[in-house]
């Protein structure tokens, strides 16, 4: 699949929902420049000094949004699996894209908390249940689910190729595929 121009596809959802896995699967389908801006990798680099307060989470999302828009404006498909728990920060990122004429699509990986906790790929939910971790999004810190995402995916019973295909169909439906 070759996109007609750059775009940002933002994957929001709880930890363990499948955001990064789906983003990497979509990246493998893109014929042209694409970049996965993984939230964990960016937290270790461009946002390494930030904590997990609401203000720091928003600051991180805005930084990633800036990078994504810059890539999109320059013809790259930016695939962004970042939790982005607060609606105000996601709206700030969307507004930045709109103001600069860049395409922004929001994919809510709406996998339920119970399924994310069952998967627990990083052991976060287990640590939170033992009282070793505080401020976990969806557990003791809020996650404000998007009210009108461009696409909503519940990966509970959905395999990765199907989820990636639905993202590709979204791109086609929005006229981003030639």
Coordinates of N, CA, C and O in Angstrom, one line a residue:
X1 N 0.8 -1.2 0.0 CA 0.0 0.0 0.0 C 0.9 1.2 0.0 O 1.7 1.4 0.9
X2 N 0.7 2.1 -1.0 CA 1.4 3.4 -1.0 C 0.5 4.5 -0.8 O -0.5 4.6 -1.5
X3 N 0.7 5.3 0.2 CA -0.2 6.5 0.5 C 0.1 7.6 -0.5 O 1.3 7.8 -1.0
X4 N -0.9 8.3 -0.8 CA -0.8 9.5 -1.7 C 0.1 10.6 -1.1 O 0.7 11.3 -1.8
X5 N 0.1 10.7 0.2 CA 0.9 11.7 0.9 C 1.1 11.2 2.3 O 0.5 10.3 2.8
X6 N 1.9 12.0 3.1 CA 2.1 11.7 4.5 C 0.9 11.8 5.3 O -0.1 12.4 4.9
X7 N 0.9 11.2 6.5 CA -0.2 11.2 7.4 C 0.2 10.7 8.8 O 1.2 10.0 8.9
X8 N -0.5 11.2 9.8 CA -0.3 10.6 11.1 C -1.5 9.7 11.5 O -2.6 10.1 11.3
X9 N -1.1 8.5 11.9 CA -2.2 7.6 12.4 C -1.8 7.4 13.9 O -0.8 6.8 14.2
X10 N -2.6 7.9 14.7 CA -2.4 7.9 16.2 C -3.2 6.7 16.8 O -4.4 6.7 16.7
X11 N -2.5 5.8 17.4 CA -3.1 4.6 18.0 C -3.2 4.9 19.5 O -2.1 4.9 20.2
X12 N -4.4 5.2 20.1 CA -4.5 5.4 21.5 C -5.3 4.2 22.2 O -6.1 3.6 21.5
X13 N -4.9 4.0 23.4 CA -5.6 2.9 24.1 C -4.7 2.5 25.3 O -3.6 3.1 25.5
X14 N -5.2 1.6 26.1 CA -4.5 1.2 27.4 C -3.2 0.4 27.0 O -3.1 -0.1 26.0
X15 N -2.4 0.4 28.0 CA -1.2 -0.5 27.9 C -1.6 -1.9 27.7 O -2.5 -2.4 28.4
X16 N -1.1 -2.6 26.7 CA -1.4 -4.0 26.4 C -2.6 -4.1 25.5 O -3.0 -5.3 25.2
X17 N -3.1 -3.0 25.0 CA -4.2 -3.1 24.0 C -3.9 -3.6 22.7 O -4.7 -4.2 22.0
X18 N -2.6 -3.5 22.3 CA -2.1 -3.9 21.0 C -1.7 -2.8 20.0 O -1.5 -3.0 18.8
X19 N -1.6 -1.6 20.6 CA -1.2 -0.4 19.8 C 0.0 -0.6 19.0 O 0.1 -0.4 17.7
X20 N 1.1 -0.9 19.6 CA 2.4 -1.0 19.0 C 2.4 -2.2 18.0 O 3.0 -2.0 16.9
X21 N 1.8 -3.3 18.3 CA 1.8 -4.4 17.5 C 1.1 -4.1 16.2 O 1.5 -4.5 15.1
X22 N -0.1 -3.4 16.3 CA -0.9 -3.1 15.1 C -0.1 -2.0 14.3 O 0.0 -2.1 13.0
X23 N 0.5 -1.1 14.9 CA 1.3 0.0 14.2 C 2.4 -0.7 13.4 O 2.6 -0.3 12.2
X24 N 3.1 -1.6 14.0 CA 4.2 -2.3 13.3 C 3.7 -3.1 12.1 O 4.3 -3.2 11.0
X25 N 2.5 -3.7 12.3 CA 1.9 -4.5 11.2 C 1.5 -3.6 10.0 O 1.7 -3.9 8.9
X26 N 0.9 -2.4 10.4 CA 0.6 -1.5 9.3 C 1.8 -0.9 8.6 O 1.9 -0.8 7.4
X27 N 2.9 -0.7 9.4 CA 4.2 -0.2 8.8 C 4.7 -1.2 7.8 O 5.2 -0.8 6.7
X28 N 4.5 -2.5 8.0 CA 5.0 -3.5 7.1 C 4.2 -3.5 5.8 O 4.7 -4.0 4.8
X29 N 3.0 -2.9 5.8 CA 2.2 -2.9 4.6 C 2.3 -1.6 3.8 O 1.9 -1.5 2.7
X30 N 3.0 -0.6 4.4 CA 3.2 0.7 3.7 C 4.3 0.6 2.7 O 5.4 0.2 3.0
X31 N 4.0 1.0 1.5 CA 5.0 1.0 0.4 C 5.5 2.5 0.3 O 4.8 3.3 -0.4
X32 N 6.5 2.8 1.0 CA 7.0 4.2 1.0 C 7.5 4.5 2.4 O 7.5 3.7 3.3
X33 N 7.8 5.8 2.7 CA 8.4 6.1 4.0 C 7.3 6.1 5.1 O 6.3 6.7 5.0
X34 N 7.7 5.3 6.1 CA 6.8 5.2 7.3 C 7.7 5.0 8.5 O 8.8 4.5 8.4
X35 N 7.2 5.5 9.6 CA 8.0 5.5 10.8 C 7.0 5.2 12.0 O 6.0 5.9 12.1
X36 N 7.4 4.3 12.8 CA 6.6 4.0 14.1 C 7.3 4.9 15.2 O 8.5 4.7 15.4
X37 N 6.5 5.7 15.8 CA 6.9 6.6 16.9 C 6.4 6.0 18.2 O 5.4 6.4 18.7
X38 N 7.1 5.0 18.7 CA 6.6 4.2 19.8 C 6.7 5.0 21.1 O 7.8 5.6 21.4
X39 N 5.7 5.0 21.9 CA 5.6 5.8 23.1 C 6.7 5.4 24.1 O 7.4 6.3 24.7
X40 N 7.0 4.2 24.3 CA 8.0 3.7 25.2 C 9.4 4.2 24.8 O 10.2 4.6 25.6
X41 N 9.7 4.0 23.5 CA 11.0 4.4 23.0 C 11.2 5.9 23.1 O 12.2 6.4 23.5
X42 N 10.1 6.7 22.8 CA 10.2 8.2 22.9 C 10.3 8.6 24.4 O 11.0 9.6 24.7
X43 N 9.7 7.9 25.3 CA 9.8 8.3 26.7 C 11.2 8.1 27.2 O 11.7 8.8 28.1
X44 N 11.9 7.1 26.6 CA 13.3 6.9 27.0 C 14.3 7.8 26.3 O 15.5 7.9 26.7
X45 N 13.8 8.6 25.3 CA 14.7 9.5 24.6 C 14.3 11.0 24.7 O 14.7 11.7 25.6
X46 N 13.4 11.4 23.8 CA 13.0 12.8 23.8 C 12.2 13.3 25.0 O 12.1 14.5 25.3
X47 N 11.6 12.3 25.8 CA 10.9 12.7 27.0 C 11.5 12.0 28.2 O 10.8 11.8 29.2
X48 N 12.8 11.8 28.2 CA 13.4 11.0 29.3 C 13.3 11.7 30.7 O 13.3 11.0 31.7
X49 N 13.2 13.0 30.7 CA 13.2 13.7 31.9 C 11.7 13.9 32.5 O 11.6 14.3 33.6
X50 N 10.7 13.4 31.8 CA 9.4 13.5 32.2 C 8.9 12.4 33.1 O 9.3 11.2 32.9
X51 N 8.0 12.7 34.0 CA 7.4 11.7 34.8 C 6.1 11.3 34.3 O 5.8 11.4 33.1
X52 N 5.1 11.0 35.2 CA 3.8 10.5 34.8 C 2.7 11.3 35.4 O 1.6 10.9 35.5
X53 N 3.0 12.6 35.8 CA 2.0 13.5 36.2 C 1.1 13.8 35.0 O 1.5 13.6 33.8
X54 N -0.1 14.4 35.2 CA -0.9 14.7 34.1 C -0.2 15.7 33.2 O -0.3 15.6 32.0
X55 N 0.5 16.7 33.8 CA 1.2 17.7 33.0 C 2.3 17.1 32.2 O 2.5 17.4 31.0
X56 N 3.1 16.2 32.8 CA 4.1 15.5 32.0 C 3.6 14.6 30.9 O 4.2 14.5 29.8
X57 N 2.5 13.9 31.2 CA 1.9 13.1 30.1 C 1.4 13.9 29.0 O 1.7 13.6 27.8
X58 N 0.8 15.1 29.3 CA 0.4 16.0 28.2 C 1.6 16.5 27.4 O 1.6 16.6 26.2
X59 N 2.7 16.9 28.1 CA 3.9 17.4 27.5 C 4.5 16.4 26.6 O 4.8 16.7 25.4
X60 N 4.5 15.1 27.0 CA 5.0 14.0 26.2 C 4.2 13.8 24.9 O 4.7 13.8 23.8
X61 N 2.9 13.8 25.1 CA 2.0 13.7 23.9 C 2.1 14.8 22.9 O 2.2 14.6 21.7
X62 N 2.3 16.0 23.4 CA 2.5 17.2 22.5 C 3.8 17.1 21.8 O 3.9 17.4 20.6
X63 N 4.8 16.6 22.5 CA 6.1 16.5 21.8 C 6.0 15.4 20.7 O 6.5 15.7 19.6
X64 N 5.4 14.3 21.0 CA 5.3 13.3 20.0 C 4.4 13.8 18.8 O 4.7 13.5 17.7
X65 N 3.4 14.5 19.2 CA 2.5 15.0 18.1 C 3.2 16.0 17.2 O 3.0 16.0 16.0
X66 N 4.1 16.8 17.8 CA 5.0 17.7 17.0 C 5.8 16.9 16.0 O 5.9 17.2 14.8
X67 N 6.5 15.9 16.5 CA 7.3 15.1 15.6 C 6.5 14.4 14.5 O 6.9 14.4 13.3
X68 N 5.4 13.8 14.9 CA 4.5 13.2 13.9 C 4.0 14.1 12.9 O 4.0 13.8 11.7
X69 N 3.6 15.3 13.2 CA 3.1 16.3 12.2 C 4.2 16.7 11.3 O 4.0 16.8 10.1
X70 N 5.4 16.9 11.8 CA 6.6 17.2 11.0 C 6.8 16.1 10.0 O 7.1 16.4 8.8
X71 N 6.8 14.9 10.4 CA 7.0 13.7 9.5 C 5.9 13.7 8.4 O 6.1 13.6 7.2
X72 N 4.6 13.8 8.9 CA 3.5 13.7 8.0 C 3.5 14.8 6.9 O 3.3 14.6 5.7
X73 N 3.9 16.0 7.3 CA 4.0 17.2 6.4 C 5.1 16.9 5.4 O 5.0 17.5 4.3
X74 N 6.0 16.1 5.7 CA 7.1 15.8 4.8 C 7.0 14.5 4.1 O 8.0 13.9 3.6
X75 N 5.8 13.9 4.0 CA 5.5 12.8 3.2 C 5.7 11.4 3.9 O 5.6 10.4 3.2
X76 N 5.9 11.4 5.2 CA 6.1 10.2 5.9 C 4.8 9.8 6.6 O 4.0 10.6 7.0
X77 N 4.5 8.5 6.6 CA 3.4 8.0 7.4 C 3.9 7.7 8.8 O 4.7 6.9 9.0
X78 N 3.4 8.6 9.7 CA 3.8 8.5 11.1 C 2.8 7.6 11.8 O 1.6 8.0 11.9
X79 N 3.2 6.5 12.3 CA 2.3 5.5 13.0 C 2.7 5.7 14.5 O 3.8 5.4 14.9
X80 N 1.7 6.2 15.3 CA 2.0 6.6 16.7 C 1.3 5.8 17.7 O 0.1 6.2 18.1
X81 N 1.9 4.7 18.2 CA 1.2 4.0 19.3 C 1.6 4.6 20.7 O 2.6 4.2 21.3
X82 N 0.8 5.6 21.1 CA 1.1 6.3 22.3 C -0.3 6.3 23.1 O -1.3 6.7 22.5
X83 N -0.3 6.0 24.4 CA -1.5 5.9 25.1 C -2.3 7.2 25.1 O -3.5 7.2 24.8
X84 N -1.6 8.3 25.3 CA -2.3 9.6 25.3 C -3.6 9.6 26.0 O -4.7 9.7 25.4
X85 N -3.6 9.5 27.3 CA -4.8 9.2 28.1 C -5.8 10.3 28.2 O -7.0 10.1 28.5
X86 N -5.4 11.6 27.9 CA -6.3 12.7 28.1 C -6.7 13.3 26.8 O -5.9 13.6 25.9
X87 N -8.0 13.6 26.7 CA -8.6 14.1 25.5 C -8.0 15.4 25.1 O -7.8 15.7 23.9
X88 N -7.7 16.3 26.1 CA -7.2 17.6 25.7 C -5.9 17.5 25.0 O -5.6 18.3 24.1
X89 N -5.0 16.6 25.4 CA -3.7 16.5 24.7 C -3.9 15.9 23.3 O -3.3 16.4 22.3
X90 N -4.8 14.9 23.1 CA -5.1 14.4 21.8 C -5.7 15.5 20.9 O -5.3 15.6 19.7
X91 N -6.5 16.3 21.4 CA -7.1 17.4 20.7 C -6.1 18.4 20.3 O -6.1 18.9 19.1
X92 N -5.1 18.7 21.1 CA -4.0 19.6 20.8 C -3.2 19.0 19.6 O -2.9 19.8 18.7
X93 N -3.0 17.7 19.6 CA -2.2 17.1 18.5 C -3.0 17.2 17.2 O -2.5 17.6 16.1
X94 N -4.3 16.9 17.3 CA -5.2 17.0 16.1 C -5.2 18.4 15.5 O -5.1 18.6 14.3
X95 N -5.4 19.4 16.4 CA -5.4 20.8 16.0 C -4.1 21.2 15.3 O -4.2 21.9 14.3
X96 N -3.0 20.8 15.8 CA -1.7 21.1 15.2 C -1.7 20.6 13.8 O -1.2 21.3 12.9
X97 N -2.2 19.3 13.6 CA -2.2 18.8 12.2 C -3.1 19.6 11.3 O -2.8 19.9 10.2
X98 N -4.3 19.8 11.8 CA -5.3 20.5 11.0 C -4.8 21.9 10.6 O -4.9 22.4 9.5
X99 N -4.2 22.6 11.6 CA -3.7 24.0 11.3 C -2.6 24.0 10.3 O -2.4 25.0 9.6
X100 N -1.9 22.9 10.1 CA -0.8 22.8 9.2 C -1.2 22.1 7.9 O -0.3 21.8 7.1
X101 N -2.4 21.7 7.8 CA -2.9 21.0 6.6 C -2.4 19.5 6.5 O -2.3 19.0 5.4
X102 N -2.0 18.9 7.6 CA -1.5 17.5 7.7 C -2.7 16.6 8.0 O -3.5 16.9 8.9
X103 N -2.6 15.4 7.5 CA -3.7 14.4 7.8 C -3.4 13.8 9.1 O -2.3 13.4 9.4
X104 N -4.5 13.7 9.9 CA -4.4 13.1 11.2 C -5.6 12.1 11.4 O -6.7 12.5 11.2
X105 N -5.3 10.9 11.7 CA -6.4 9.9 11.9 C -6.2 9.3 13.3 O -5.0 8.9 13.7
X106 N -7.2 9.2 14.1 CA -7.1 8.6 15.4 C -7.8 7.2 15.4 O -8.9 7.0 15.0
X107 N -7.0 6.2 15.9 CA -7.5 4.9 16.0 C -7.5 4.5 17.5 O -6.4 4.5 18.1
X108 N -8.7 4.3 18.0 CA -8.8 3.9 19.4 C -8.8 2.4 19.5 O -9.7 1.7 19.0
X109 N -7.7 1.9 20.0 CA -7.5 0.4 20.3 C -8.2 0.2 21.6 O -7.6 0.3 22.7
X110 N -9.5 -0.1 21.5 CA -10.4 -0.1 22.6 C -10.5 -1.4 23.3 O -11.6 -1.9 23.7
X111 N -9.4 -2.1 23.5 CA -9.4 -3.4 24.2 C -9.7 -3.1 25.6 O -9.1 -2.3 26.3
X112 N -10.7 -3.9 26.2 CA -11.1 -3.7 27.6 C -9.9 -3.9 28.6 O -9.0 -4.7 28.4
X113 N -10.0 -3.2 29.7 CA -9.0 -3.2 30.8 C -8.7 -4.7 31.2 O -7.6 -5.1 31.4
X114 N -9.8 -5.5 31.4 CA -9.6 -6.9 31.8 C -8.7 -7.7 30.8 O -7.8 -8.5 31.3
X115 N -8.9 -7.4 29.5 CA -8.1 -8.1 28.5 C -6.6 -7.6 28.6 O -5.7 -8.4 28.5
X116 N -6.5 -6.3 28.7 CA -5.1 -5.7 28.8 C -4.4 -6.3 30.0 O -3.2 -6.6 29.9
X117 N -5.1 -6.4 31.1 CA -4.5 -6.9 32.3 C -4.2 -8.4 32.2 O -3.1 -8.9 32.7
X118 N -5.0 -9.1 31.5 CA -4.7 -10.5 31.3 C -3.4 -10.7 30.4 O -2.6 -11.5 30.7
X119 N -3.3 -9.9 29.4 CA -2.1 -9.9 28.6 C -0.8 -9.5 29.3 O 0.2 -10.1 29.3
X120 N -1.0 -8.3 29.9 CA 0.1 -7.6 30.8 C 1.5 -7.9 30.3 O 2.4 -8.4 31.0
X121 N 1.8 -7.4 29.0 CA 3.1 -7.7 28.4 C 4.3 -7.1 29.2 O 5.4 -7.7 29.1
X122 N 4.1 -6.0 29.9 CA 5.2 -5.4 30.6 C 5.1 -5.6 32.1 O 5.9 -5.1 32.9
X123 N 4.1 -6.4 32.6 CA 3.9 -6.7 34.0 C 3.4 -5.5 34.8 O 3.5 -5.5 36.0
X124 N 2.9 -4.5 34.1 CA 2.4 -3.3 34.8 C 1.2 -3.5 35.7 O 1.1 -3.0 36.8
X125 N 0.2 -4.2 35.2 CA -1.0 -4.5 35.9 C -0.7 -5.3 37.1 O -1.3 -5.1 38.2
X126 N 0.2 -6.3 37.0 CA 0.5 -7.1 38.1 C 1.2 -6.3 39.2 O 0.9 -6.4 40.4
X127 N 2.1 -5.4 38.8 CA 2.8 -4.5 39.8 C 1.8 -3.6 40.4 O 1.9 -3.4 41.7
X128 N 0.8 -3.1 39.7 CA -0.2 -2.2 40.2 C -1.1 -3.0 41.2 O -1.4 -2.4 42.3
X129 N -1.4 -4.2 40.9 CA -2.3 -5.0 41.8 C -1.5 -5.3 43.2 O -2.2 -5.5 44.2
X130 N -0.2 -5.4 43.1 CA 0.6 -5.6 44.3 C 0.9 -4.3 45.1 O 1.6 -4.3 46.1
X131 N 0.5 -3.2 44.5 CA 0.7 -1.9 45.2 C 2.1 -1.3 44.9 O 2.5 -0.4 45.5
X132 N 2.8 -1.9 43.9 CA 4.2 -1.5 43.6 C 4.2 -0.4 42.6 O 5.3 0.2 42.4
X133 N 3.1 -0.1 41.9 CA 3.0 0.9 40.8 C 1.8 1.7 41.0 O 0.7 1.1 41.2
X134 N 1.9 3.0 41.0 CA 0.8 3.9 41.2 C 0.7 4.8 39.9 O 1.7 5.1 39.3
X135 N -0.5 5.2 39.6 CA -0.7 6.1 38.5 C -0.8 5.4 37.1 O -0.5 6.0 36.1
X136 N -1.2 4.1 37.2 CA -1.3 3.3 35.9 C -2.6 3.7 35.2 O -3.7 3.7 35.8
X137 N -2.4 4.1 34.0 CA -3.6 4.6 33.2 C -4.6 3.5 33.1 O -4.3 2.3 32.8
X138 N -5.8 3.8 33.4 CA -7.0 2.9 33.4 C -7.2 2.2 34.7 O -8.2 1.6 34.9
X139 N -6.2 2.2 35.6 CA -6.3 1.6 36.9 C -6.5 2.6 38.0 O -7.6 2.7 38.5
X140 N -5.5 3.4 38.3 CA -5.7 4.5 39.2 C -5.3 5.9 38.7 O -5.1 6.8 39.4
X141 N -5.2 6.0 37.4 CA -5.1 7.2 36.6 C -6.1 7.1 35.5 O -6.2 6.1 34.9
X142 N -6.8 8.2 35.2 CA -7.9 8.1 34.2 C -7.4 7.9 32.7 O -6.3 8.3 32.4
X143 N -8.2 7.2 32.0 CA -8.1 7.1 30.5 C -9.4 7.7 29.9 O -10.4 7.1 30.2
X144 N -9.3 8.8 29.2 CA -10.4 9.4 28.6 C -10.5 8.8 27.2 O -9.8 9.3 26.3
X145 N -11.4 7.9 27.0 CA -11.6 7.2 25.7 C -12.1 8.3 24.7 O -12.9 9.1 25.0
X146 N -11.6 8.2 23.4 CA -12.1 9.1 22.4 C -13.6 8.9 22.2 O -14.0 7.8 22.1
X147 N -14.3 10.1 22.0 CA -15.7 10.0 21.8 C -16.0 9.7 20.3 O -17.0 9.1 20.0
X148 N -15.1 10.1 19.4 CA -15.4 10.0 18.0 C -14.1 9.7 17.2 O -13.7 10.5 16.4
X149 N -13.4 8.6 17.5 CA -12.2 8.3 16.8 C -12.6 7.9 15.3 O -13.7 7.6 15.0
X150 N -11.6 8.0 14.5 CA -11.7 7.7 13.1 C -12.0 6.1 12.9 O -12.6 5.7 12.0
X151 N -11.5 5.4 13.9 CA -11.6 3.9 13.9 C -11.5 3.4 15.3 O -10.7 3.9 16.0
X152 N -12.4 2.5 15.6 CA -12.3 1.9 17.0 C -12.1 0.4 16.8 O -12.8 -0.3 16.0
X153 N -11.0 -0.2 17.4 CA -10.7 -1.6 17.3 C -10.7 -2.2 18.7 O -10.0 -1.7 19.6
X154 N -11.4 -3.3 18.9 CA -11.3 -4.1 20.2 C -10.5 -5.4 19.8 O -11.0 -6.2 19.0
X155 N -9.3 -5.5 20.2 CA -8.5 -6.6 19.8 C -8.7 -7.9 20.6 O -7.9 -8.8 20.4
X156 N -9.7 -7.9 21.5 CA -9.9 -9.1 22.3 C -10.0 -10.3 21.5 O -9.3 -11.3 21.8
X157 N -10.8 -10.3 20.4 CA -10.9 -11.5 19.6 C -10.5 -11.3 18.2 O -10.9 -12.0 17.3
X158 N -9.6 -10.3 18.0 CA -9.2 -9.9 16.6 C -7.7 -10.2 16.5 O -6.9 -9.8 17.3
X159 N -7.3 -10.9 15.4 CA -5.9 -11.1 15.2 C -5.2 -9.8 14.6 O -5.9 -8.9 14.1
X160 N -3.9 -9.8 14.6 CA -3.2 -8.6 14.2 C -3.4 -8.3 12.7 O -3.6 -7.1 12.3
X161 N -3.3 -9.3 11.8 CA -3.6 -9.0 10.4 C -5.0 -8.4 10.1 O -5.1 -7.5 9.3
X162 N -6.0 -8.8 10.8 CA -7.3 -8.2 10.7 C -7.3 -6.8 11.2 O -7.9 -5.9 10.5
X163 N -6.7 -6.5 12.3 CA -6.7 -5.1 12.8 C -5.9 -4.2 11.8 O -6.4 -3.1 11.5
X164 N -4.8 -4.7 11.3 CA -4.0 -3.9 10.4 C -4.8 -3.7 9.1 O -4.8 -2.6 8.5
X165 N -5.5 -4.7 8.6 CA -6.4 -4.5 7.5 C -7.5 -3.5 7.7 O -7.8 -2.7 6.8
X166 N -8.0 -3.4 8.8 CA -9.0 -2.4 9.1 C -8.4 -1.0 9.1 O -9.1 0.0 8.6
X167 N -7.2 -0.9 9.5 CA -6.5 0.5 9.4 C -6.3 0.8 8.0 O -6.6 1.9 7.5
X168 N -5.9 -0.2 7.2 CA -5.6 0.1 5.8 C -6.9 0.5 5.1 O -7.0 1.4 4.2
X169 N -8.0 -0.2 5.4 CA -9.3 0.2 4.9 C -9.7 1.6 5.2 O -10.3 2.3 4.4
X170 N -9.4 2.0 6.5 CA -9.7 3.4 6.9 C -8.9 4.3 6.0 O -9.5 5.4 5.5
X171 N -7.7 4.0 5.7 CA -6.9 4.9 4.8 C -7.5 5.0 3.4 O -7.5 6.0 2.8
X172 N -7.9 3.8 2.9 CA -8.6 3.8 1.6 C -9.9 4.6 1.6 O -10.1 5.4 0.7
X173 N -10.7 4.4 2.7 CA -11.9 5.2 2.8 C -11.7 6.7 2.8 O -12.6 7.4 2.4
X174 N -10.6 7.1 3.4 CA -10.3 8.5 3.5 C -9.6 9.1 2.3 O -9.1 10.2 2.3
X175 N -9.4 8.3 1.3 CA -8.8 8.7 0.0 C -7.3 8.9 0.1 O -6.7 9.6 -0.7
X176 N -6.6 8.2 1.1 CA -5.2 8.3 1.2 C -4.4 7.3 0.4 O -3.2 7.4 0.4
X177 N -5.1 6.4 -0.2 CA -4.4 5.4 -1.1 C -4.7 5.8 -2.5 O -5.8 6.2 -2.9
X178 N -3.6 5.8 -3.3 CA -3.8 6.2 -4.7 C -4.7 5.2 -5.5 O -4.9 4.1 -5.1

